[in-house]
Coordinates of C-alpha atoms and ligand atoms in Angstrom, one line a residue:
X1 CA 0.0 0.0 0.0
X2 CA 2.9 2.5 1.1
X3 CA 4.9 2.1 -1.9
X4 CA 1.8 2.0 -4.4
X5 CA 1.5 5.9 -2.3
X6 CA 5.4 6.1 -2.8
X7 CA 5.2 5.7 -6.6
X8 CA 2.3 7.7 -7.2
X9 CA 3.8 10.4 -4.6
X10 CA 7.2 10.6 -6.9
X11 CA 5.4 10.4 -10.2
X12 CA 3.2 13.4 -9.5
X13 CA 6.7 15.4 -8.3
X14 CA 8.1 15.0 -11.2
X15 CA 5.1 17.2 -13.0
X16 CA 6.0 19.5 -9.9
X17 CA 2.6 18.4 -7.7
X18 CA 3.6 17.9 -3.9
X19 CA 0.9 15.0 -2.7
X20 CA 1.4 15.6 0.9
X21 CA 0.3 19.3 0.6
X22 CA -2.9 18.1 -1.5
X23 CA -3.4 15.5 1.5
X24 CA -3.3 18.7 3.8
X25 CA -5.0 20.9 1.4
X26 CA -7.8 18.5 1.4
X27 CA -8.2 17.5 5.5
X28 CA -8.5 21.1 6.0
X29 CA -12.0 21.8 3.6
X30 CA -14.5 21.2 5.0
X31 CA -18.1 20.4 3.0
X32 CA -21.3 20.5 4.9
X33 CA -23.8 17.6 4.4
X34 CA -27.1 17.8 4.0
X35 CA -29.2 16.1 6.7
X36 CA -32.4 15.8 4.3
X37 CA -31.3 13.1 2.3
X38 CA -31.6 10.6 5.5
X39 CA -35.2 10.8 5.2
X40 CA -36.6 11.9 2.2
X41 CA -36.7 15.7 3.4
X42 CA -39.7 15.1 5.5
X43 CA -38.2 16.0 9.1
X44 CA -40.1 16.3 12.5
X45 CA -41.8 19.9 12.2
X46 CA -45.1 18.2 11.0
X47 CA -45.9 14.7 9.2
X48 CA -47.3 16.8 6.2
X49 CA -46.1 15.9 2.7
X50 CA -43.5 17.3 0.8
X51 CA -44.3 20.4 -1.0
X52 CA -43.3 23.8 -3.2
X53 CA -40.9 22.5 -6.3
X54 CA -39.1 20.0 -4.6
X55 CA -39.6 16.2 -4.6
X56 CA -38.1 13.0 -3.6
X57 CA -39.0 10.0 -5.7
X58 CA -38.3 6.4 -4.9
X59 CA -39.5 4.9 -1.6
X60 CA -35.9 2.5 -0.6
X61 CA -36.7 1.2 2.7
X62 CA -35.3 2.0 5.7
X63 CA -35.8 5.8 5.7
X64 CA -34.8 7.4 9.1
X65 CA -38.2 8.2 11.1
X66 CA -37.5 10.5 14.1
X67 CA -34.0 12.1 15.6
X68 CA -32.5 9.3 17.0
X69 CA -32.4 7.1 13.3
X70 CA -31.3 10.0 11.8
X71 CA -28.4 10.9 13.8
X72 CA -27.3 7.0 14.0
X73 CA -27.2 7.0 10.1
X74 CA -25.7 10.1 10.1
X75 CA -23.0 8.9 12.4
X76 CA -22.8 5.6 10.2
X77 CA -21.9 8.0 6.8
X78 CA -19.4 10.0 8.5
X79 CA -17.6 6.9 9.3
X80 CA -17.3 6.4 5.5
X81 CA -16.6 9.9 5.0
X82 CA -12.5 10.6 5.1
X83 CA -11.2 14.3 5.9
X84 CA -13.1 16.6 7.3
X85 CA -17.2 17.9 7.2
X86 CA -20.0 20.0 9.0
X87 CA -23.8 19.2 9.1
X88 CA -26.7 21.4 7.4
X89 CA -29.7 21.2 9.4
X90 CA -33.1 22.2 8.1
X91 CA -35.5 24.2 10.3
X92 CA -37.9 21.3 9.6
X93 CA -35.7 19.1 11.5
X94 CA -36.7 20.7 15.3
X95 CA -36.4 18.1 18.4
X96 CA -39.6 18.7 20.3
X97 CA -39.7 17.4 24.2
X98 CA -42.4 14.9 24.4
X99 CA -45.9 16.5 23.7
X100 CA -43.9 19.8 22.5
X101 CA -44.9 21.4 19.4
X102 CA -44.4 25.0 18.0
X103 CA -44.9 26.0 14.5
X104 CA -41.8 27.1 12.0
X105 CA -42.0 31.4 13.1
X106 CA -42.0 30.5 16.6
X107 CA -39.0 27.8 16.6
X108 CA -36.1 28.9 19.1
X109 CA -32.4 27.5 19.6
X110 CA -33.5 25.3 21.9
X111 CA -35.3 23.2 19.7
X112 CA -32.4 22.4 18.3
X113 CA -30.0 22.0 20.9
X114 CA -29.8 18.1 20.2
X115 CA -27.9 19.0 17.0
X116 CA -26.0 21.2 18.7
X117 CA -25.1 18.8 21.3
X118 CA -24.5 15.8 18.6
X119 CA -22.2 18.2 16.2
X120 CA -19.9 19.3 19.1
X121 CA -19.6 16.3 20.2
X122 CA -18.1 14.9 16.5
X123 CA -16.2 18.3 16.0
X124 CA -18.5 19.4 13.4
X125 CA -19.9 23.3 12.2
X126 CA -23.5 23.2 11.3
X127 CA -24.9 25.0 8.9
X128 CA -28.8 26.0 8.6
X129 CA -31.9 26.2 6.4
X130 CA -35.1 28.2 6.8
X131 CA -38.1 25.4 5.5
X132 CA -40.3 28.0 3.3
X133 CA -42.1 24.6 1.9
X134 CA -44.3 21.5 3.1
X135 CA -46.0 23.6 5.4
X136 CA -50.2 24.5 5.3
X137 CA -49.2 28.4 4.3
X138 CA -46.9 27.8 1.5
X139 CA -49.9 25.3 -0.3
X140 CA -49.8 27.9 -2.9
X141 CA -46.5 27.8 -3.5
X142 CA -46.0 31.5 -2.3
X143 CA -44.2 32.1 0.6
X144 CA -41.7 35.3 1.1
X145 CA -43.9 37.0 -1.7
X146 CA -47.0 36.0 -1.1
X147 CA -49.5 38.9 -2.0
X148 CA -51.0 38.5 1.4
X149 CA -49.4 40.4 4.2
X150 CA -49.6 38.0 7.2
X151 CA -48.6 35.0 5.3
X152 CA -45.6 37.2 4.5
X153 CA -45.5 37.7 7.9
X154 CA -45.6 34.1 9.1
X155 CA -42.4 33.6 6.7
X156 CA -40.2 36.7 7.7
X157 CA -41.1 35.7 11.3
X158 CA -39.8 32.1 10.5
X159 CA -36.4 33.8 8.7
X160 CA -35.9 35.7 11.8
X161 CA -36.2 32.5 14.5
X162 CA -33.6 30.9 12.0
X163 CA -31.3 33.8 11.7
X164 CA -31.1 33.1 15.8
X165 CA -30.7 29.5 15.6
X166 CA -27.6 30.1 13.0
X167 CA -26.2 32.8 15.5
X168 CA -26.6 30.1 18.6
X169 CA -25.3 27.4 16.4
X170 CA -22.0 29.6 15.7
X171 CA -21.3 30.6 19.3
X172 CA -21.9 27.0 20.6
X173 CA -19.7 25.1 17.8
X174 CA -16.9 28.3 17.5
X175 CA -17.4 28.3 13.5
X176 CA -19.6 30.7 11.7
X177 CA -22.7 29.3 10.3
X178 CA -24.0 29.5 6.5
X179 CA -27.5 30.2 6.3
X180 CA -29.1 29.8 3.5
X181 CA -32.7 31.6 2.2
X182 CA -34.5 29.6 -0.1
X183 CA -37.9 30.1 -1.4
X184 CA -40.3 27.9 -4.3
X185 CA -42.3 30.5 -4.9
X186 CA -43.4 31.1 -8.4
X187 CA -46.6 30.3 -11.0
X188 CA -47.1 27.6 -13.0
X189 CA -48.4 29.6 -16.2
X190 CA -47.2 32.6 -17.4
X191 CA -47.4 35.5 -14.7
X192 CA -50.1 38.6 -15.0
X193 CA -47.1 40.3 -13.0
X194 CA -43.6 39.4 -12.3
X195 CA -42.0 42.9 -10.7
X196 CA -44.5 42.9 -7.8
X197 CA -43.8 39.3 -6.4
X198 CA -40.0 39.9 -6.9
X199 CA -40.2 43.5 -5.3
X200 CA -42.7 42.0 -2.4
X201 CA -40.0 38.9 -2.1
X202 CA -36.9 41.7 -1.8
X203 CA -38.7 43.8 0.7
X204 CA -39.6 40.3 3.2
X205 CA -35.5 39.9 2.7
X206 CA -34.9 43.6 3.8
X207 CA -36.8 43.1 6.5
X208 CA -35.2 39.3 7.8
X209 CA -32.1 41.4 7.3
X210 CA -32.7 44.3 9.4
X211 CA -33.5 42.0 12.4
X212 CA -30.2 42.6 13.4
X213 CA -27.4 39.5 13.6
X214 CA -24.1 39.0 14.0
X215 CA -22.7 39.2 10.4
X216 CA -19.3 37.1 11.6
X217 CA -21.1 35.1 13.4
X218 CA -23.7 34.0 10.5
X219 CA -23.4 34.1 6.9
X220 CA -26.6 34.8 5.3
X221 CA -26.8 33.5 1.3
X222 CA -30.0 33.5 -0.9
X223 CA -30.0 30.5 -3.5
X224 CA -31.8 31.4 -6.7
X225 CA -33.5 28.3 -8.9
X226 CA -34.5 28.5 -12.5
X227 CA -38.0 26.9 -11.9
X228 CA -39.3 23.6 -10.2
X229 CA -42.1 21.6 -10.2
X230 CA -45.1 23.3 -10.6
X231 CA -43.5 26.4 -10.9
X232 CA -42.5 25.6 -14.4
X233 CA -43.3 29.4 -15.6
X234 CA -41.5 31.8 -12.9
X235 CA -39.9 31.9 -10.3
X236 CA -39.5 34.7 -8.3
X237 CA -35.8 34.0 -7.0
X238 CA -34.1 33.9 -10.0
X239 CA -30.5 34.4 -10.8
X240 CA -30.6 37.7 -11.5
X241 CA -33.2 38.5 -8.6
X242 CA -30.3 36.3 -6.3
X243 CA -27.3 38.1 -7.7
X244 CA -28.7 41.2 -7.5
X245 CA -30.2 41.5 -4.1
X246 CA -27.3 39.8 -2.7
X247 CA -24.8 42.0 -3.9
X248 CA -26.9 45.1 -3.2
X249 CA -27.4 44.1 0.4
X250 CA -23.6 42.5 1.1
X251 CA -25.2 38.8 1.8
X252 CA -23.9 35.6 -0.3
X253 CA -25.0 34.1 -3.1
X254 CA -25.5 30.6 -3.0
X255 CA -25.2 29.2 -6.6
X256 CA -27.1 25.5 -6.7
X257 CA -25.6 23.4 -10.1
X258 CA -28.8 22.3 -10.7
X259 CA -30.9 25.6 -10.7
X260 CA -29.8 26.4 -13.9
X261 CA -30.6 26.1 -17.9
X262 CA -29.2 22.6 -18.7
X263 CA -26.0 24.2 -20.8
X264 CA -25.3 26.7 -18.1
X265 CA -22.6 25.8 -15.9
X266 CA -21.6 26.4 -12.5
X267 CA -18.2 25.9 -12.9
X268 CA -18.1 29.2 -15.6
X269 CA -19.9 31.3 -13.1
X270 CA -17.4 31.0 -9.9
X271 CA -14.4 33.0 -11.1
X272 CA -17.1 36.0 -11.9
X273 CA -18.1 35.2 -8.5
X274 CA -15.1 35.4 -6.7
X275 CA -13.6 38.7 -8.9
X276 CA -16.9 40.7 -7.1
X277 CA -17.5 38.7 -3.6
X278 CA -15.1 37.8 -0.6
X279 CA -17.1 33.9 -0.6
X280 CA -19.6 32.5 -2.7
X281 CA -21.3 29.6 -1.5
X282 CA -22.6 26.3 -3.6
X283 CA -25.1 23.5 -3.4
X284 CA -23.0 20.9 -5.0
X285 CA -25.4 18.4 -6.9
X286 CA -25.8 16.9 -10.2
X287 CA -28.8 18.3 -12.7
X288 CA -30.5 15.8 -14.8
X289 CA -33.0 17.2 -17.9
X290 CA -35.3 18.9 -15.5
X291 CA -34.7 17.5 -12.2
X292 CA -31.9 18.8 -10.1
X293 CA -31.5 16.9 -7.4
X294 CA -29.5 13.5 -8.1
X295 CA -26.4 12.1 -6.4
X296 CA -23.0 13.9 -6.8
X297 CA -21.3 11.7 -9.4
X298 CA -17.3 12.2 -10.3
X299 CA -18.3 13.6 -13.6
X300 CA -16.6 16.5 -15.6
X301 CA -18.7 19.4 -14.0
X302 CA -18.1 18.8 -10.4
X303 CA -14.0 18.3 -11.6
X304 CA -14.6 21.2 -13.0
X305 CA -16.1 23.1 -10.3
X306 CA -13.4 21.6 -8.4
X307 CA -10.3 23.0 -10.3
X308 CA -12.0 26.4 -10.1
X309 CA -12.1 26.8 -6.4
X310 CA -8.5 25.3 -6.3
X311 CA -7.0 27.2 -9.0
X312 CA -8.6 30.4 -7.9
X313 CA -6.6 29.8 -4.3
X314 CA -10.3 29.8 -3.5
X315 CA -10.6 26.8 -1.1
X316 CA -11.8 29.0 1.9
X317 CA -14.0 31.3 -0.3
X318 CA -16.6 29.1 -1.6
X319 CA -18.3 27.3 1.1
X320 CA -19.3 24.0 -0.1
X321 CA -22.2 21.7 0.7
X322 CA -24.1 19.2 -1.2
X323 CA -27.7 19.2 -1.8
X324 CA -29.8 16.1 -3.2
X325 CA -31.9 13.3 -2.2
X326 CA -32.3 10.0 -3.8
X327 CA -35.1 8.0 -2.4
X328 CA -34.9 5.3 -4.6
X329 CA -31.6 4.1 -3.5
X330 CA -29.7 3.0 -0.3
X331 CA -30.0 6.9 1.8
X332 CA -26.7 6.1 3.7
X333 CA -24.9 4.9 0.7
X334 CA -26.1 8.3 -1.9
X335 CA -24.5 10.6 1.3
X336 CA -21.1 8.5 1.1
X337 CA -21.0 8.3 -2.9
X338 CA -22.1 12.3 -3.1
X339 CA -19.5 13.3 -0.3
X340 CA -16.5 11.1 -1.6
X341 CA -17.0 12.3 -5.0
X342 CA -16.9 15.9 -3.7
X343 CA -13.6 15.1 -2.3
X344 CA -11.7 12.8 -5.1
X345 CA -13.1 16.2 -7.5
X346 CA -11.4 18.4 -4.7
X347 CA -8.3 16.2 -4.8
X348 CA -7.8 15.7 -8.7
X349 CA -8.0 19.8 -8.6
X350 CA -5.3 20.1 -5.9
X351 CA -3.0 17.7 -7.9
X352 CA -3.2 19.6 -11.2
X353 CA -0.1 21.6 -12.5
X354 CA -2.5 24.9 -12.5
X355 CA 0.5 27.4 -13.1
X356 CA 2.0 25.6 -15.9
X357 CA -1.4 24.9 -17.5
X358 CA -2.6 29.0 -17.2
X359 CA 1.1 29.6 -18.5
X360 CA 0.4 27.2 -21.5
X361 CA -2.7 29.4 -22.4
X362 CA -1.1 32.6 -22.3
X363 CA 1.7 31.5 -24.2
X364 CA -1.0 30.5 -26.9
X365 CA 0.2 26.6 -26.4
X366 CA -2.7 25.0 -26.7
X367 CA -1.8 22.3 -28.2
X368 CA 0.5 21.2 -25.3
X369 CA -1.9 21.9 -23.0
X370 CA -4.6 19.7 -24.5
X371 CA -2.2 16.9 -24.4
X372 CA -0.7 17.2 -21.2
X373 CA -4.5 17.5 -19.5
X374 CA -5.1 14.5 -21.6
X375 CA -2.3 12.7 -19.9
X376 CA -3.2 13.6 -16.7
X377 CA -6.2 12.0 -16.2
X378 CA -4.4 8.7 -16.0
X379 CA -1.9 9.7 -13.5
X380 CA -2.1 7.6 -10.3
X381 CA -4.8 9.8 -7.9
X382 CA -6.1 6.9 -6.7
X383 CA -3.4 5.8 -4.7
X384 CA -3.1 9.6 -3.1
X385 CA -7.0 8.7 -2.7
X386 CA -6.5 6.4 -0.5
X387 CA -3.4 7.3 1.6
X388 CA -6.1 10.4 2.3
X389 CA -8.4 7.8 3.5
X390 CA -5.9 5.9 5.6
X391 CA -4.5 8.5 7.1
X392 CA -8.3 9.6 7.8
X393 CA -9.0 6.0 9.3
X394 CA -11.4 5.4 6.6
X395 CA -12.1 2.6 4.4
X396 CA -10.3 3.8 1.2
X397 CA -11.9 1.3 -1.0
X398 CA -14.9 -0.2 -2.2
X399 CA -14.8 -2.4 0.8
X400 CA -16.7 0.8 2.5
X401 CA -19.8 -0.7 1.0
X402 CA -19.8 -3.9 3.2
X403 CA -21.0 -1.9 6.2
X404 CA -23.5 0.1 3.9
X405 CA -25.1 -3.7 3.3
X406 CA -24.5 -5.0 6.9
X407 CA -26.0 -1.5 8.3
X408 CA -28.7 -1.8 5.6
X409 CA -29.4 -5.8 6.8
X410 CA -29.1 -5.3 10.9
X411 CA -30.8 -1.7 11.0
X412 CA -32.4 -0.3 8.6
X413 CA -34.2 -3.4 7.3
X414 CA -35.9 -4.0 10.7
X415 CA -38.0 0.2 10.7
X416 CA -41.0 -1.4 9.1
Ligands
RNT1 C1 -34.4 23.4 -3.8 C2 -33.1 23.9 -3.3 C3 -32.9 23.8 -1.8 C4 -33.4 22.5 -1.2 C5 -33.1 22.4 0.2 C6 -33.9 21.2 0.8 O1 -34.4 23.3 -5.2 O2 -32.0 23.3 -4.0 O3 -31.6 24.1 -1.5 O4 -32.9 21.5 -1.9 O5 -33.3 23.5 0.9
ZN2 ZN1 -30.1 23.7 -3.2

């Protein structure tokens, strides 16, 4: 094992890439992962069905049903998981005492004090999410700019109690925490109107905004989508609405790789991004046709959006989580594929000759640089791959799936 890490450590000197500080590089980035895909996105806020432009399809037994399955197949991924990550928590996810129940505005830290107490106790940040869906006052798919004041209201109110869960989040784990504004809302058919939803949308934001928060304590981003289910027409946050009222107001961006047209890329936007904002954030997914919520495969766009956040010296400037759910698959096993593949993308980036390749282009050598890019892709990652994982006390191999079937056959085959 040491020597296949030996060879591939000398070959990838001699193209002047030091391994050990892509190992380093790599144990030190953190990506957050999204607690939804454990259970389908449903959480423990209500037992109402999913709703507003999102939808899980596939019903793979052996979902998690309440905190404690959750947090054990949590725990079970991370084991698989080498390096380093934090958890994103959705305000749909709240741990209730027994006979406890509050609706989404009137949620408070301490309903979430459980996920503070199981992150610290791994090490890990969290990160949070406001749940503007799957709730009896976004049936209409309008939430933030709804045309009716005091649904409005119920929605900034809800923004608010999650800007103070992200603030206790950060002061109990000691690392800021991303939150991140999401909203369906949009029409189905083309609108009568589309300023006055937008404008009513931007002036809800203003006013979450002005609550007042710690701004290095919590990062507040606002993800734009192109359109969703039912929403196929409009949608009120999108790109330009996102860009826009983020960089007017000084929040983040959060740039979801499946919220765009099908040719757009997420990988061409990020060096834009990062020329105009200290850190952009991304929901690191994989679009397919119209649906943009599948498993994070190693496939040429997440490399790609890889070698731009390493060859922009960008590695803490975009904040990175994934964002998908697969219900028609093994739930622990689509968290472990998606994360690892973030990873080996991150790690192909750091072992790239960057420098010589931008010097090839400017030089007008394009021919070289095809070739040696070409040649590249066979060189022996792998083995850096898994001295990563060893050194992380991971499985580095595809032995990992073994406990996926034996957790799969002693736990999650018996929550019938
Ligand atoms: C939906 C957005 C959003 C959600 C999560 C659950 O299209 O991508 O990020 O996936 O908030
Ligand atoms: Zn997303």
């Amino acid at each position: 094992m040491q020597n296949m890490y030996s060879y591939a450590r000398e070959k990838y000197a001699a193209i002047g890439v030091d391994t050990e500080a892509a190992i380093a590089k790599l144990s030190a980035m953190p990506i957050s992962l999204h607690c939804w895909q454990g259970d389908d996105i449903k959480g423990f806020a209500n037992d109402g069905e999913l709703s507003g432009g999102i939808q899980t399809t596939g019903n793979y037994p052996g979902a998690a049903r309440n905190p404690e399955e959750l947090m054990a197949d949590l725990d079970k991924a991370f084991s698989l998981m080498p390096g380093k990550q934090r958890l994103n928590v959705h305000a749909c996810y709240p741990i209730f005492e027994k006979g406890e129940w509050v609706d989404l505005d009137a949620l408070e830290p301490k309903h979430f004090a459980k996920w503070v107490e199981f992150a610290k106790e791994r090490g890990l940040g969290l990160d949070f999410n406001p749940s503007c869906f799957s709730h009896p006052l976004a049936d209409d798919g309008l939430t933030l700019s709804h045309p009716k004041k005091e649904i409005r209201d119920f929605w900034i109110r809800h923004c608010i109690a999650c800007i103070r869960i992200s603030e206790y989040f950060a002061r109990e784990t000691g690392t800021p925490c991303l939150m991140n504004i999401w909203i369906p809302d949009g029409y189905k058919d083309i609108p009568a109107d589309r300023l006055g939803p937008r404008k009513r949308f931007a002036d809800s934001l203003d006013e979450i905004l002005a609550c007042g928060y710690d701004k290095n304590l919590v990062y507040v981003a606002l993800e734009s989508k192109v359109f969703g289910i039912g929403v196929e027409s409009y949608t009120v946050g999108s790109a330009e609405f996102g860009l826009n009222y983020a960089a007017s107001r000084g929040i983040m961006s959060l740039m979801d790789n499946g919220h765009y047209h099908p040719t757009e890329v997420v990988s061409d936007k990020l060096s834009s991004m990062l020329l105009f904002n200290e850190k952009v954030a991304l929901h690191v997914t994989r679009a397919v046709r119209w649906d943009s919520d599948h498993v994070v495969l190693l496939d040429d766009e997440t490399k790609e959006i890889a070698n731009e956040i390493v060859r922009n010296d960008a590695c803490d400037r975009v904040l990175i989580a994934l964002d998908y759910f697969d219900a028609s698959i093994n739930r622990l096993s689509a968290w472990v594929v998606g994360m690892r593949n973030m990873q080996k993308a991150l790690l192909c980036a750091l072992l790239t000759p960057h420098a010589d390749f931008t010097k090839m282009q400017d030089e007008g050598n394009t021919t070289e640089l095809m070739a040696m890019r070409e040649e590249l892709k066979s060189y022996p990652w792998g083995e850096v791959w898994a001295e990563f994982c060893r050194r992380s006390g991971v499985i580095e191999d595809s032995k990992w799936f073994d406990e996926i079937k034996t957790y799969e056959k002693e736990v999650l085959s018996k929550r019938v």
